[in-house]
């Protein structure tokens, strides 16, 4: 059975592998605080169907409680260690989910898959509330393919060693505002990550979806350009990697090793 990746916008993807549906950082809102969805229709109800949900870190555009509330009872949700303390009312508001706290090095079997937790270089705190610190995470989903979901991360020295061999890399290439803060990949650095990781395929995510209200004219290229820039940089730095630049709601069957 081929592996299928669907990008719903921002960092939200569905990965179907070995009959298991994996959902990453679900964000199904038209508006979140000062951000509004500028491109792509809201994901359909089918996007909220998953066997396991991977939460990369506690920022509200990645761990969005109202979106998680739409998941079916009994859905397994992997969250960074400390999430239940750092996010007010998390367990109380999501009693229907099987919340499981994880740290880098953990491996969680889900059906015919194994989800391995890997580090990320990013501020994992829940902002702006509380001093609790939780690690930012990435995940490697191993089944018919090995798919790396990076969450939010910057480049880090041991990235290739920690992530290991992968077939597909879901990499952030932008953000939701005119400037990227520390601990992010832009299009150029994401292409450098391809050099380190050497996947067969890559899908750029985390760009071209949300933008601050009233700032449409401020550095608009940071909203529109990262996907195309990533393709351009990847051709130059990692020409053997096939890059699939998806539209919102579009799916692809990436090539994997056999």
PDB file of C-alpha atoms in Angstrom:
ATOM      1  CA  UNK A   1       0.000   0.000   0.000  1.00  0.00           C
ATOM      2  CA  UNK A   2       1.601   3.321  -1.015  1.00  0.00           C
ATOM      3  CA  UNK A   3       2.282   6.050   1.520  1.00  0.00           C
ATOM      4  CA  UNK A   4       0.173   9.185   1.039  1.00  0.00           C
ATOM      5  CA  UNK A   5       0.852  12.675   2.399  1.00  0.00           C
ATOM      6  CA  UNK A   6      -1.806  15.410   2.441  1.00  0.00           C
ATOM      7  CA  UNK A   7      -1.011  18.998   3.396  1.00  0.00           C
ATOM      8  CA  UNK A   8      -3.918  20.881   4.969  1.00  0.00           C
ATOM      9  CA  UNK A   9      -1.972  24.120   5.550  1.00  0.00           C
ATOM     10  CA  UNK A  10       0.464  25.460   8.150  1.00  0.00           C
ATOM     11  CA  UNK A  11       2.057  22.421   9.894  1.00  0.00           C
ATOM     12  CA  UNK A  12      -1.043  20.227   9.554  1.00  0.00           C
ATOM     13  CA  UNK A  13      -0.557  17.075   7.479  1.00  0.00           C
ATOM     14  CA  UNK A  14      -2.098  13.638   7.236  1.00  0.00           C
ATOM     15  CA  UNK A  15       0.289  10.761   6.606  1.00  0.00           C
ATOM     16  CA  UNK A  16      -1.370   7.454   5.690  1.00  0.00           C
ATOM     17  CA  UNK A  17       0.962   4.501   6.033  1.00  0.00           C
ATOM     18  CA  UNK A  18       0.246   0.796   6.604  1.00  0.00           C
ATOM     19  CA  UNK A  19      -3.449   1.480   7.112  1.00  0.00           C
ATOM     20  CA  UNK A  20      -2.759   4.024   9.892  1.00  0.00           C
ATOM     21  CA  UNK A  21      -3.719   7.713   9.676  1.00  0.00           C
ATOM     22  CA  UNK A  22      -1.226  10.055  11.321  1.00  0.00           C
ATOM     23  CA  UNK A  23      -2.169  13.728  11.826  1.00  0.00           C
ATOM     24  CA  UNK A  24       0.397  16.424  12.609  1.00  0.00           C
ATOM     25  CA  UNK A  25      -0.199  19.628  14.609  1.00  0.00           C
ATOM     26  CA  UNK A  26      -3.898  20.010  13.688  1.00  0.00           C
ATOM     27  CA  UNK A  27      -5.027  23.615  13.214  1.00  0.00           C
ATOM     28  CA  UNK A  28      -8.541  23.893  11.795  1.00  0.00           C
ATOM     29  CA  UNK A  29      -9.305  27.509  12.747  1.00  0.00           C
ATOM     30  CA  UNK A  30     -10.105  30.389  10.420  1.00  0.00           C
ATOM     31  CA  UNK A  31      -8.630  32.755  13.004  1.00  0.00           C
ATOM     32  CA  UNK A  32      -6.218  32.305  15.915  1.00  0.00           C
ATOM     33  CA  UNK A  33      -5.652  35.384  18.087  1.00  0.00           C
ATOM     34  CA  UNK A  34      -4.047  37.964  15.752  1.00  0.00           C
ATOM     35  CA  UNK A  35      -3.673  35.486  12.877  1.00  0.00           C
ATOM     36  CA  UNK A  36      -6.166  34.752  10.148  1.00  0.00           C
ATOM     37  CA  UNK A  37      -6.125  32.130   7.447  1.00  0.00           C
ATOM     38  CA  UNK A  38      -5.359  33.926   4.204  1.00  0.00           C
ATOM     39  CA  UNK A  39      -5.020  30.991   1.824  1.00  0.00           C
ATOM     40  CA  UNK A  40      -6.815  27.688   1.393  1.00  0.00           C
ATOM     41  CA  UNK A  41     -10.220  26.570   2.576  1.00  0.00           C
ATOM     42  CA  UNK A  42     -10.526  25.202   6.077  1.00  0.00           C
ATOM     43  CA  UNK A  43      -9.746  21.477   6.143  1.00  0.00           C
ATOM     44  CA  UNK A  44     -12.840  19.270   5.741  1.00  0.00           C
ATOM     45  CA  UNK A  45     -14.154  17.085   8.588  1.00  0.00           C
ATOM     46  CA  UNK A  46     -12.225  14.130   7.155  1.00  0.00           C
ATOM     47  CA  UNK A  47      -8.973  15.888   8.088  1.00  0.00           C
ATOM     48  CA  UNK A  48      -9.795  15.362  11.766  1.00  0.00           C
ATOM     49  CA  UNK A  49      -9.939  11.568  11.327  1.00  0.00           C
ATOM     50  CA  UNK A  50      -6.752  10.038  12.695  1.00  0.00           C
ATOM     51  CA  UNK A  51      -5.430   7.069  14.632  1.00  0.00           C
ATOM     52  CA  UNK A  52      -2.611   9.084  16.193  1.00  0.00           C
ATOM     53  CA  UNK A  53      -1.887  12.805  16.438  1.00  0.00           C
ATOM     54  CA  UNK A  54       1.660  14.160  16.726  1.00  0.00           C
ATOM     55  CA  UNK A  55       2.059  17.477  18.594  1.00  0.00           C
ATOM     56  CA  UNK A  56       5.462  19.010  18.035  1.00  0.00           C
ATOM     57  CA  UNK A  57       5.412  21.745  20.701  1.00  0.00           C
ATOM     58  CA  UNK A  58       3.113  23.825  22.868  1.00  0.00           C
ATOM     59  CA  UNK A  59       2.720  27.034  20.842  1.00  0.00           C
ATOM     60  CA  UNK A  60      -0.960  27.676  20.189  1.00  0.00           C
ATOM     61  CA  UNK A  61      -0.645  27.358  16.404  1.00  0.00           C
ATOM     62  CA  UNK A  62       0.681  23.809  16.869  1.00  0.00           C
ATOM     63  CA  UNK A  63      -1.121  22.589  19.986  1.00  0.00           C
ATOM     64  CA  UNK A  64      -4.554  24.125  19.328  1.00  0.00           C
ATOM     65  CA  UNK A  65      -7.029  22.803  21.877  1.00  0.00           C
ATOM     66  CA  UNK A  66     -10.257  23.590  19.927  1.00  0.00           C
ATOM     67  CA  UNK A  67      -8.901  21.690  16.918  1.00  0.00           C
ATOM     68  CA  UNK A  68      -7.905  18.736  19.085  1.00  0.00           C
ATOM     69  CA  UNK A  69     -11.419  18.731  20.532  1.00  0.00           C
ATOM     70  CA  UNK A  70     -12.727  17.733  17.078  1.00  0.00           C
ATOM     71  CA  UNK A  71     -10.877  14.406  17.129  1.00  0.00           C
ATOM     72  CA  UNK A  72     -12.761  11.188  17.766  1.00  0.00           C
ATOM     73  CA  UNK A  73     -12.868   9.669  21.252  1.00  0.00           C
ATOM     74  CA  UNK A  74      -9.963   7.349  21.929  1.00  0.00           C
ATOM     75  CA  UNK A  75      -7.551   9.018  19.508  1.00  0.00           C
ATOM     76  CA  UNK A  76      -3.958   8.743  20.708  1.00  0.00           C
ATOM     77  CA  UNK A  77      -2.252  12.137  20.999  1.00  0.00           C
ATOM     78  CA  UNK A  78       1.504  12.352  21.583  1.00  0.00           C
ATOM     79  CA  UNK A  79       2.481  15.581  23.347  1.00  0.00           C
ATOM     80  CA  UNK A  80       5.790  16.898  24.712  1.00  0.00           C
ATOM     81  CA  UNK A  81       6.532  16.044  28.322  1.00  0.00           C
ATOM     82  CA  UNK A  82       5.096  18.674  30.645  1.00  0.00           C
ATOM     83  CA  UNK A  83       2.222  19.624  28.344  1.00  0.00           C
ATOM     84  CA  UNK A  84      -0.455  18.779  30.907  1.00  0.00           C
ATOM     85  CA  UNK A  85       1.114  21.162  33.430  1.00  0.00           C
ATOM     86  CA  UNK A  86       1.972  23.913  30.970  1.00  0.00           C
ATOM     87  CA  UNK A  87      -1.299  24.144  29.013  1.00  0.00           C
ATOM     88  CA  UNK A  88      -4.134  25.221  31.338  1.00  0.00           C
ATOM     89  CA  UNK A  89      -6.945  22.693  31.427  1.00  0.00           C
ATOM     90  CA  UNK A  90      -5.473  20.478  28.708  1.00  0.00           C
ATOM     91  CA  UNK A  91      -6.557  17.124  30.129  1.00  0.00           C
ATOM     92  CA  UNK A  92      -9.861  18.533  31.435  1.00  0.00           C
ATOM     93  CA  UNK A  93     -10.786  19.969  28.032  1.00  0.00           C
ATOM     94  CA  UNK A  94      -9.691  16.878  26.097  1.00  0.00           C
ATOM     95  CA  UNK A  95     -10.871  13.940  28.232  1.00  0.00           C
ATOM     96  CA  UNK A  96     -11.787  11.952  25.115  1.00  0.00           C
ATOM     97  CA  UNK A  97      -8.171  11.747  23.897  1.00  0.00           C
ATOM     98  CA  UNK A  98      -5.442   9.402  25.070  1.00  0.00           C
ATOM     99  CA  UNK A  99      -2.856  12.064  25.882  1.00  0.00           C
ATOM    100  CA  UNK A 100       0.614  10.545  26.152  1.00  0.00           C
ATOM    101  CA  UNK A 101       3.634  12.649  27.083  1.00  0.00           C
ATOM    102  CA  UNK A 102       6.865  11.808  25.247  1.00  0.00           C
ATOM    103  CA  UNK A 103      10.499  12.896  25.055  1.00  0.00           C
ATOM    104  CA  UNK A 104      13.236  12.363  22.466  1.00  0.00           C
ATOM    105  CA  UNK A 105      14.224   8.715  22.282  1.00  0.00           C
ATOM    106  CA  UNK A 106      10.750   7.342  22.989  1.00  0.00           C
ATOM    107  CA  UNK A 107       9.244   4.875  20.521  1.00  0.00           C
ATOM    108  CA  UNK A 108       5.471   4.372  20.379  1.00  0.00           C
ATOM    109  CA  UNK A 109       3.878   1.529  18.349  1.00  0.00           C
ATOM    110  CA  UNK A 110       0.633   2.442  16.582  1.00  0.00           C
ATOM    111  CA  UNK A 111      -0.876  -0.374  14.545  1.00  0.00           C
ATOM    112  CA  UNK A 112       1.691  -1.343  11.938  1.00  0.00           C
ATOM    113  CA  UNK A 113       3.765   1.799  12.578  1.00  0.00           C
ATOM    114  CA  UNK A 114       6.403   2.839  15.070  1.00  0.00           C
ATOM    115  CA  UNK A 115       6.593   6.532  15.968  1.00  0.00           C
ATOM    116  CA  UNK A 116      10.046   7.583  17.150  1.00  0.00           C
ATOM    117  CA  UNK A 117      10.433  10.893  18.976  1.00  0.00           C
ATOM    118  CA  UNK A 118      13.413  13.058  17.987  1.00  0.00           C
ATOM    119  CA  UNK A 119      14.694  16.466  19.164  1.00  0.00           C
ATOM    120  CA  UNK A 120      13.950  19.817  17.573  1.00  0.00           C
ATOM    121  CA  UNK A 121      15.720  23.144  18.009  1.00  0.00           C
ATOM    122  CA  UNK A 122      12.893  25.499  19.002  1.00  0.00           C
ATOM    123  CA  UNK A 123      11.387  27.222  22.040  1.00  0.00           C
ATOM    124  CA  UNK A 124       8.836  24.667  23.210  1.00  0.00           C
ATOM    125  CA  UNK A 125       7.166  26.706  25.961  1.00  0.00           C
ATOM    126  CA  UNK A 126       3.453  27.493  26.068  1.00  0.00           C
ATOM    127  CA  UNK A 127       3.319  31.235  25.556  1.00  0.00           C
ATOM    128  CA  UNK A 128       2.478  33.588  27.123  1.00  0.00           C
ATOM    129  CA  UNK A 129       1.395  31.638  30.220  1.00  0.00           C
ATOM    130  CA  UNK A 130       3.515  29.957  32.818  1.00  0.00           C
ATOM    131  CA  UNK A 131       7.212  29.216  33.293  1.00  0.00           C
ATOM    132  CA  UNK A 132       6.907  25.517  32.501  1.00  0.00           C
ATOM    133  CA  UNK A 133       9.325  24.311  29.850  1.00  0.00           C
ATOM    134  CA  UNK A 134       8.593  21.444  27.514  1.00  0.00           C
ATOM    135  CA  UNK A 135      10.842  20.153  24.745  1.00  0.00           C
ATOM    136  CA  UNK A 136      10.052  20.895  21.128  1.00  0.00           C
ATOM    137  CA  UNK A 137       9.918  17.629  19.227  1.00  0.00           C
ATOM    138  CA  UNK A 138      10.070  16.062  15.811  1.00  0.00           C
ATOM    139  CA  UNK A 139       8.809  12.616  14.895  1.00  0.00           C
ATOM    140  CA  UNK A 140       9.876   9.807  12.559  1.00  0.00           C
ATOM    141  CA  UNK A 141       6.991   7.561  11.490  1.00  0.00           C
ATOM    142  CA  UNK A 142       8.211   4.162  10.295  1.00  0.00           C
ATOM    143  CA  UNK A 143       6.032   1.746   8.323  1.00  0.00           C
ATOM    144  CA  UNK A 144       6.114   1.260   4.563  1.00  0.00           C
ATOM    145  CA  UNK A 145       8.126   4.490   4.578  1.00  0.00           C
ATOM    146  CA  UNK A 146      10.110   6.470   7.118  1.00  0.00           C
ATOM    147  CA  UNK A 147       8.532   9.918   7.280  1.00  0.00           C
ATOM    148  CA  UNK A 148      10.106  12.753   9.264  1.00  0.00           C
ATOM    149  CA  UNK A 149       7.820  15.467  10.601  1.00  0.00           C
ATOM    150  CA  UNK A 150      10.119  18.233  11.814  1.00  0.00           C
ATOM    151  CA  UNK A 151       7.537  20.404  13.613  1.00  0.00           C
ATOM    152  CA  UNK A 152       9.216  23.763  14.155  1.00  0.00           C
ATOM    153  CA  UNK A 153      12.982  23.598  14.269  1.00  0.00           C
ATOM    154  CA  UNK A 154      16.184  25.301  13.319  1.00  0.00           C
ATOM    155  CA  UNK A 155      19.204  23.452  11.999  1.00  0.00           C
ATOM    156  CA  UNK A 156      21.197  21.689  14.674  1.00  0.00           C
ATOM    157  CA  UNK A 157      24.506  19.904  14.611  1.00  0.00           C
ATOM    158  CA  UNK A 158      23.214  16.396  15.332  1.00  0.00           C
ATOM    159  CA  UNK A 159      20.128  16.589  13.099  1.00  0.00           C
ATOM    160  CA  UNK A 160      21.167  13.813  10.706  1.00  0.00           C
ATOM    161  CA  UNK A 161      22.285  11.556  13.540  1.00  0.00           C
ATOM    162  CA  UNK A 162      19.102  12.091  15.587  1.00  0.00           C
ATOM    163  CA  UNK A 163      16.665  11.760  12.684  1.00  0.00           C
ATOM    164  CA  UNK A 164      18.407   8.895  10.904  1.00  0.00           C
ATOM    165  CA  UNK A 165      17.606   7.590   7.435  1.00  0.00           C
ATOM    166  CA  UNK A 166      14.260   8.809   6.115  1.00  0.00           C
ATOM    167  CA  UNK A 167      12.340   8.526   2.858  1.00  0.00           C
ATOM    168  CA  UNK A 168      10.113  11.599   3.206  1.00  0.00           C
ATOM    169  CA  UNK A 169      10.790  14.861   5.060  1.00  0.00           C
ATOM    170  CA  UNK A 170       7.985  17.273   5.988  1.00  0.00           C
ATOM    171  CA  UNK A 171       9.971  20.467   6.568  1.00  0.00           C
ATOM    172  CA  UNK A 172       8.897  23.958   7.673  1.00  0.00           C
ATOM    173  CA  UNK A 173      10.104  26.575   5.206  1.00  0.00           C
ATOM    174  CA  UNK A 174       8.505  29.790   6.532  1.00  0.00           C
ATOM    175  CA  UNK A 175       6.265  31.124   9.263  1.00  0.00           C
ATOM    176  CA  UNK A 176       3.178  33.170  10.026  1.00  0.00           C
ATOM    177  CA  UNK A 177       4.706  36.635  10.171  1.00  0.00           C
ATOM    178  CA  UNK A 178       7.076  38.964   8.349  1.00  0.00           C
ATOM    179  CA  UNK A 179      10.098  37.854  10.393  1.00  0.00           C
ATOM    180  CA  UNK A 180      11.198  34.399  11.527  1.00  0.00           C
ATOM    181  CA  UNK A 181      12.440  34.156  15.075  1.00  0.00           C
ATOM    182  CA  UNK A 182      15.181  31.937  16.440  1.00  0.00           C
ATOM    183  CA  UNK A 183      14.705  28.210  15.977  1.00  0.00           C
ATOM    184  CA  UNK A 184      13.021  28.208  12.564  1.00  0.00           C
ATOM    185  CA  UNK A 185      13.912  27.042   9.080  1.00  0.00           C
ATOM    186  CA  UNK A 186      13.487  29.398   6.167  1.00  0.00           C
ATOM    187  CA  UNK A 187      13.577  28.137   2.582  1.00  0.00           C
ATOM    188  CA  UNK A 188      17.375  28.215   2.371  1.00  0.00           C
ATOM    189  CA  UNK A 189      18.011  26.529   5.706  1.00  0.00           C
ATOM    190  CA  UNK A 190      15.357  23.913   4.950  1.00  0.00           C
ATOM    191  CA  UNK A 191      17.263  23.077   1.768  1.00  0.00           C
ATOM    192  CA  UNK A 192      20.413  22.744   3.875  1.00  0.00           C
ATOM    193  CA  UNK A 193      18.473  20.270   6.034  1.00  0.00           C
ATOM    194  CA  UNK A 194      17.869  18.205   2.878  1.00  0.00           C
ATOM    195  CA  UNK A 195      21.632  18.004   2.369  1.00  0.00           C
ATOM    196  CA  UNK A 196      22.061  16.645   5.886  1.00  0.00           C
ATOM    197  CA  UNK A 197      19.100  14.252   5.850  1.00  0.00           C
ATOM    198  CA  UNK A 198      19.183  13.083   2.198  1.00  0.00           C
ATOM    199  CA  UNK A 199      15.553  11.919   1.982  1.00  0.00           C
ATOM    200  CA  UNK A 200      14.129  10.664  -1.298  1.00  0.00           C
ATOM    201  CA  UNK A 201      11.259  13.173  -1.162  1.00  0.00           C
ATOM    202  CA  UNK A 202      10.365  16.373   0.686  1.00  0.00           C
ATOM    203  CA  UNK A 203       7.180  18.358   1.266  1.00  0.00           C
ATOM    204  CA  UNK A 204       7.473  22.021   2.353  1.00  0.00           C
ATOM    205  CA  UNK A 205       5.019  23.057   5.064  1.00  0.00           C
ATOM    206  CA  UNK A 206       4.473  25.885   7.573  1.00  0.00           C
ATOM    207  CA  UNK A 207       4.135  28.742   5.113  1.00  0.00           C
ATOM    208  CA  UNK A 208       1.529  30.556   3.053  1.00  0.00           C
ATOM    209  CA  UNK A 209      -1.452  29.875   5.322  1.00  0.00           C
ATOM    210  CA  UNK A 210      -1.758  32.264   8.303  1.00  0.00           C
ATOM    211  CA  UNK A 211      -0.729  35.912   8.529  1.00  0.00           C
ATOM    212  CA  UNK A 212      -1.207  38.682  11.111  1.00  0.00           C
ATOM    213  CA  UNK A 213      -4.355  40.736  10.673  1.00  0.00           C
ATOM    214  CA  UNK A 214      -3.649  44.155   9.159  1.00  0.00           C
ATOM    215  CA  UNK A 215      -0.150  43.252   7.968  1.00  0.00           C
ATOM    216  CA  UNK A 216      -0.891  42.022   4.460  1.00  0.00           C
ATOM    217  CA  UNK A 217       1.410  44.640   2.931  1.00  0.00           C
ATOM    218  CA  UNK A 218       4.339  44.060   5.332  1.00  0.00           C
ATOM    219  CA  UNK A 219       7.028  41.906   3.677  1.00  0.00           C
ATOM    220  CA  UNK A 220       4.392  39.959   1.684  1.00  0.00           C
ATOM    221  CA  UNK A 221       7.063  37.822   0.020  1.00  0.00           C
ATOM    222  CA  UNK A 222       7.515  36.050   3.365  1.00  0.00           C
ATOM    223  CA  UNK A 223       3.949  34.767   2.937  1.00  0.00           C
ATOM    224  CA  UNK A 224       3.928  34.009  -0.794  1.00  0.00           C
ATOM    225  CA  UNK A 225       7.481  33.015  -1.714  1.00  0.00           C
ATOM    226  CA  UNK A 226       8.887  30.346   0.677  1.00  0.00           C
ATOM    227  CA  UNK A 227       7.512  27.306  -1.172  1.00  0.00           C
ATOM    228  CA  UNK A 228       8.941  28.323  -4.535  1.00  0.00           C
ATOM    229  CA  UNK A 229      12.198  29.470  -2.923  1.00  0.00           C
ATOM    230  CA  UNK A 230      12.565  26.100  -1.214  1.00  0.00           C
ATOM    231  CA  UNK A 231      12.143  24.332  -4.564  1.00  0.00           C
ATOM    232  CA  UNK A 232      14.815  26.580  -6.079  1.00  0.00           C
ATOM    233  CA  UNK A 233      17.303  26.086  -3.234  1.00  0.00           C
ATOM    234  CA  UNK A 234      16.656  22.333  -3.151  1.00  0.00           C
ATOM    235  CA  UNK A 235      17.421  21.994  -6.871  1.00  0.00           C
ATOM    236  CA  UNK A 236      20.774  23.669  -6.265  1.00  0.00           C
ATOM    237  CA  UNK A 237      21.799  22.033  -2.978  1.00  0.00           C
ATOM    238  CA  UNK A 238      20.040  18.637  -3.039  1.00  0.00           C
ATOM    239  CA  UNK A 239      19.164  17.838  -6.666  1.00  0.00           C
ATOM    240  CA  UNK A 240      18.530  14.154  -5.963  1.00  0.00           C
ATOM    241  CA  UNK A 241      15.629  14.970  -3.608  1.00  0.00           C
ATOM    242  CA  UNK A 242      12.186  15.141  -5.222  1.00  0.00           C
ATOM    243  CA  UNK A 243      10.302  18.131  -3.793  1.00  0.00           C
ATOM    244  CA  UNK A 244       6.505  18.048  -3.823  1.00  0.00           C
ATOM    245  CA  UNK A 245       5.139  21.583  -3.391  1.00  0.00           C
ATOM    246  CA  UNK A 246       1.505  20.900  -2.547  1.00  0.00           C
ATOM    247  CA  UNK A 247      -1.517  23.170  -2.621  1.00  0.00           C
ATOM    248  CA  UNK A 248      -3.744  23.233   0.452  1.00  0.00           C
ATOM    249  CA  UNK A 249      -5.669  19.966   0.611  1.00  0.00           C
ATOM    250  CA  UNK A 250      -3.522  18.328  -2.072  1.00  0.00           C
ATOM    251  CA  UNK A 251      -2.090  14.811  -1.629  1.00  0.00           C
ATOM    252  CA  UNK A 252       0.963  13.045  -3.008  1.00  0.00           C
ATOM    253  CA  UNK A 253       2.291   9.499  -3.085  1.00  0.00           C
ATOM    254  CA  UNK A 254       6.004  10.146  -2.521  1.00  0.00           C
ATOM    255  CA  UNK A 255       8.618   7.758  -3.778  1.00  0.00           C
ATOM    256  CA  UNK A 256      10.031   5.525  -1.058  1.00  0.00           C
ATOM    257  CA  UNK A 257      12.820   2.974  -0.898  1.00  0.00           C
ATOM    258  CA  UNK A 258      11.828  -0.628  -1.554  1.00  0.00           C
TER     259      UNK A 258
END
